PDB file of C-alpha atoms in Angstrom:
ATOM      1  CA  MET A   1      53.220 -12.742  20.966  1.00 69.00           C
ATOM      2  CA  ARG A   2      52.611  -9.173  22.209  1.00 70.00           C
ATOM      3  CA  GLN A   3      56.122  -8.220  21.087  1.00 78.00           C
ATOM      4  CA  ILE A   4      55.150  -8.929  17.474  1.00 77.00           C
ATOM      5  CA  VAL A   5      51.486  -7.853  17.384  1.00 68.00           C
ATOM      6  CA  LEU A   6      51.854  -4.418  19.042  1.00 66.00           C
ATOM      7  CA  PRO A   7      54.546  -3.070  16.657  1.00 70.00           C
ATOM      8  CA  LEU A   8      52.630  -4.405  13.641  1.00 66.00           C
ATOM      9  CA  ALA A   9      49.417  -2.757  14.845  1.00 64.00           C
ATOM     10  CA  ILE A  10      51.212   0.575  15.298  1.00 72.00           C
ATOM     11  CA  LEU A  11      52.765   0.249  11.837  1.00 66.00           C
ATOM     12  CA  PHE A  12      49.393  -0.410  10.175  1.00 64.00           C
ATOM     13  CA  ILE A  13      47.683   2.437  12.039  1.00 74.00           C
ATOM     14  CA  GLY A  14      50.433   4.854  10.952  1.00 65.00           C
ATOM     15  CA  ALA A  15      50.307   3.717   7.329  1.00 64.00           C
ATOM     16  CA  GLY A  16      46.511   3.965   7.264  1.00 60.00           C
ATOM     17  CA  SER A  17      46.587   7.486   8.705  1.00 64.00           C
ATOM     18  CA  ALA A  18      49.183   8.631   6.173  1.00 62.00           C
ATOM     19  CA  TYR A  19      47.138   7.197   3.300  1.00 63.00           C
ATOM     20  CA  ALA A  20      43.916   8.837   4.532  1.00 62.00           C
ATOM     21  CA  THR A  21      45.629  12.222   4.861  1.00 64.00           C
ATOM     22  CA  ASN A  22      47.089  11.954   1.350  1.00 58.00           C
ATOM     23  CA  VAL A  23      43.717  11.050  -0.202  1.00 55.00           C
ATOM     24  CA  ALA A  24      41.940  13.892   1.628  1.00 53.00           C
ATOM     25  CA  SER A  25      44.467  16.492   0.493  1.00 53.00           C
ATOM     26  CA  LYS A  26      44.229  15.397  -3.155  1.00 53.00           C
ATOM     27  CA  SER A  27      40.431  15.428  -3.235  1.00 53.00           C
ATOM     28  CA  ALA A  28      40.060  18.907  -1.724  1.00 54.00           C
ATOM     29  CA  LYS A  29      39.792  21.448  -4.532  1.00 62.00           C
ATOM     30  CA  ALA A  30      40.049  25.156  -3.941  1.00 78.00           C
ATOM     31  CA  GLU A  31      36.822  26.950  -4.753  1.00 89.00           C
ATOM     32  CA  ILE A  32      37.159  30.488  -6.074  1.00 90.00           C
ATOM     33  CA  PRO A  33      34.590  32.895  -7.524  1.00 93.00           C
ATOM     34  CA  GLY A  34      34.463  33.108 -11.308  1.00 94.00           C
ATOM     35  CA  TRP A  35      34.806  36.360 -13.220  1.00 93.00           C
ATOM     36  CA  LYS A  36      33.095  37.016 -16.565  1.00 93.00           C
ATOM     37  CA  ILE A  37      33.944  39.450 -19.357  1.00 90.00           C
ATOM     38  CA  ASP A  38      31.266  42.137 -19.695  1.00 86.00           C
ATOM     39  CA  LEU A  39      31.828  44.019 -22.964  1.00 84.00           C
ATOM     40  CA  GLU A  40      28.924  46.373 -22.185  1.00 83.00           C
ATOM     41  CA  ASN A  41      30.985  47.943 -19.373  1.00 81.00           C
ATOM     42  CA  PRO A  42      34.242  49.204 -20.944  1.00 82.00           C
ATOM     43  CA  GLY A  43      35.376  50.868 -17.702  1.00 86.00           C
ATOM     44  CA  ALA A  44      35.448  47.559 -15.807  1.00 86.00           C
ATOM     45  CA  PRO A  45      35.016  44.689 -18.288  1.00 90.00           C
ATOM     46  CA  CYS A  46      35.885  41.947 -15.766  1.00 92.00           C
ATOM     47  CA  VAL A  47      32.959  41.348 -13.377  1.00 91.00           C
ATOM     48  CA  MET A  48      32.841  38.914 -10.444  1.00 91.00           C
ATOM     49  CA  THR A  49      30.012  36.352 -10.333  1.00 92.00           C
ATOM     50  CA  GLU A  50      28.680  34.170  -7.519  1.00 92.00           C
ATOM     51  CA  GLN A  51      29.551  30.957  -9.405  1.00 93.00           C
ATOM     52  CA  GLN A  52      32.270  28.935  -7.630  1.00 94.00           C
ATOM     53  CA  CYS A  53      34.923  27.307  -9.857  1.00 94.00           C
ATOM     54  CA  THR A  54      38.355  25.687  -9.579  1.00 92.00           C
ATOM     55  CA  THR A  55      41.731  26.113 -11.295  1.00 91.00           C
ATOM     56  CA  ASP A  56      42.144  22.311 -11.503  1.00 90.00           C
ATOM     57  CA  ASN A  57      41.365  21.103 -15.032  1.00 90.00           C
ATOM     58  CA  THR A  58      38.277  18.910 -14.631  1.00 91.00           C
ATOM     59  CA  GLY A  59      37.614  18.818 -18.366  1.00 92.00           C
ATOM     60  CA  PHE A  60      34.610  21.151 -18.182  1.00 94.00           C
ATOM     61  CA  VAL A  61      34.868  24.946 -18.451  1.00 94.00           C
ATOM     62  CA  CYS A  62      33.085  26.853 -15.695  1.00 94.00           C
ATOM     63  CA  THR A  63      30.251  28.968 -17.129  1.00 94.00           C
ATOM     64  CA  VAL A  64      27.426  31.216 -15.997  1.00 93.00           C
ATOM     65  CA  SER A  65      24.208  32.147 -17.804  1.00 91.00           C
ATOM     66  CA  ASP A  66      22.501  35.523 -17.656  1.00 87.00           C
ATOM     67  CA  ALA A  67      20.232  37.676 -19.822  1.00 85.00           C
ATOM     68  CA  SER A  68      23.032  38.333 -22.320  1.00 83.00           C
ATOM     69  CA  GLY A  69      23.924  34.634 -22.780  1.00 88.00           C
ATOM     70  CA  VAL A  70      26.369  32.017 -21.497  1.00 91.00           C
ATOM     71  CA  HIS A  71      29.791  33.264 -20.381  1.00 90.00           C
ATOM     72  CA  ASP A  72      33.016  31.364 -19.694  1.00 92.00           C
ATOM     73  CA  LEU A  73      34.481  32.232 -16.298  1.00 93.00           C
ATOM     74  CA  TYR A  74      38.021  33.284 -15.442  1.00 93.00           C
ATOM     75  CA  GLN A  75      40.215  34.131 -12.463  1.00 91.00           C
ATOM     76  CA  THR A  76      40.537  37.730 -11.294  1.00 87.00           C
ATOM     77  CA  GLY A  77      41.628  39.816 -14.278  1.00 87.00           C
ATOM     78  CA  CYS A  78      39.762  37.577 -16.739  1.00 90.00           C
ATOM     79  CA  GLU A  79      42.909  35.957 -18.150  1.00 89.00           C
ATOM     80  CA  THR A  80      43.087  32.426 -16.678  1.00 91.00           C
ATOM     81  CA  GLU A  81      40.181  30.101 -17.527  1.00 92.00           C
ATOM     82  CA  LEU A  82      38.406  28.299 -14.681  1.00 94.00           C
ATOM     83  CA  PHE A  83      36.834  24.860 -14.571  1.00 94.00           C
ATOM     84  CA  ARG A  84      33.591  23.453 -13.165  1.00 93.00           C
ATOM     85  CA  ILE A  85      33.780  21.745  -9.773  1.00 89.00           C
ATOM     86  CA  PRO A  86      32.695  18.103 -10.100  1.00 83.00           C
TER      87      PRO A  86
END
């Protein structure tokens, strides 16, 4: 009986660990600071904000509000749009 149960237990533990690792790696999203376009500062129009965003498309654009309005956020260089972290 032990000759059958022990290998099956090891197999299930290994499969469960592999599944848990795969799920954890897919759910972890990289958080990066968002950059906004500031047209009032022509010398450096791309300004970093404290808002954390992700490059993974979550369906919602990452934004920040300030005195001049609501701004979409981008990666460094203000070219690639960022998305809100769910």
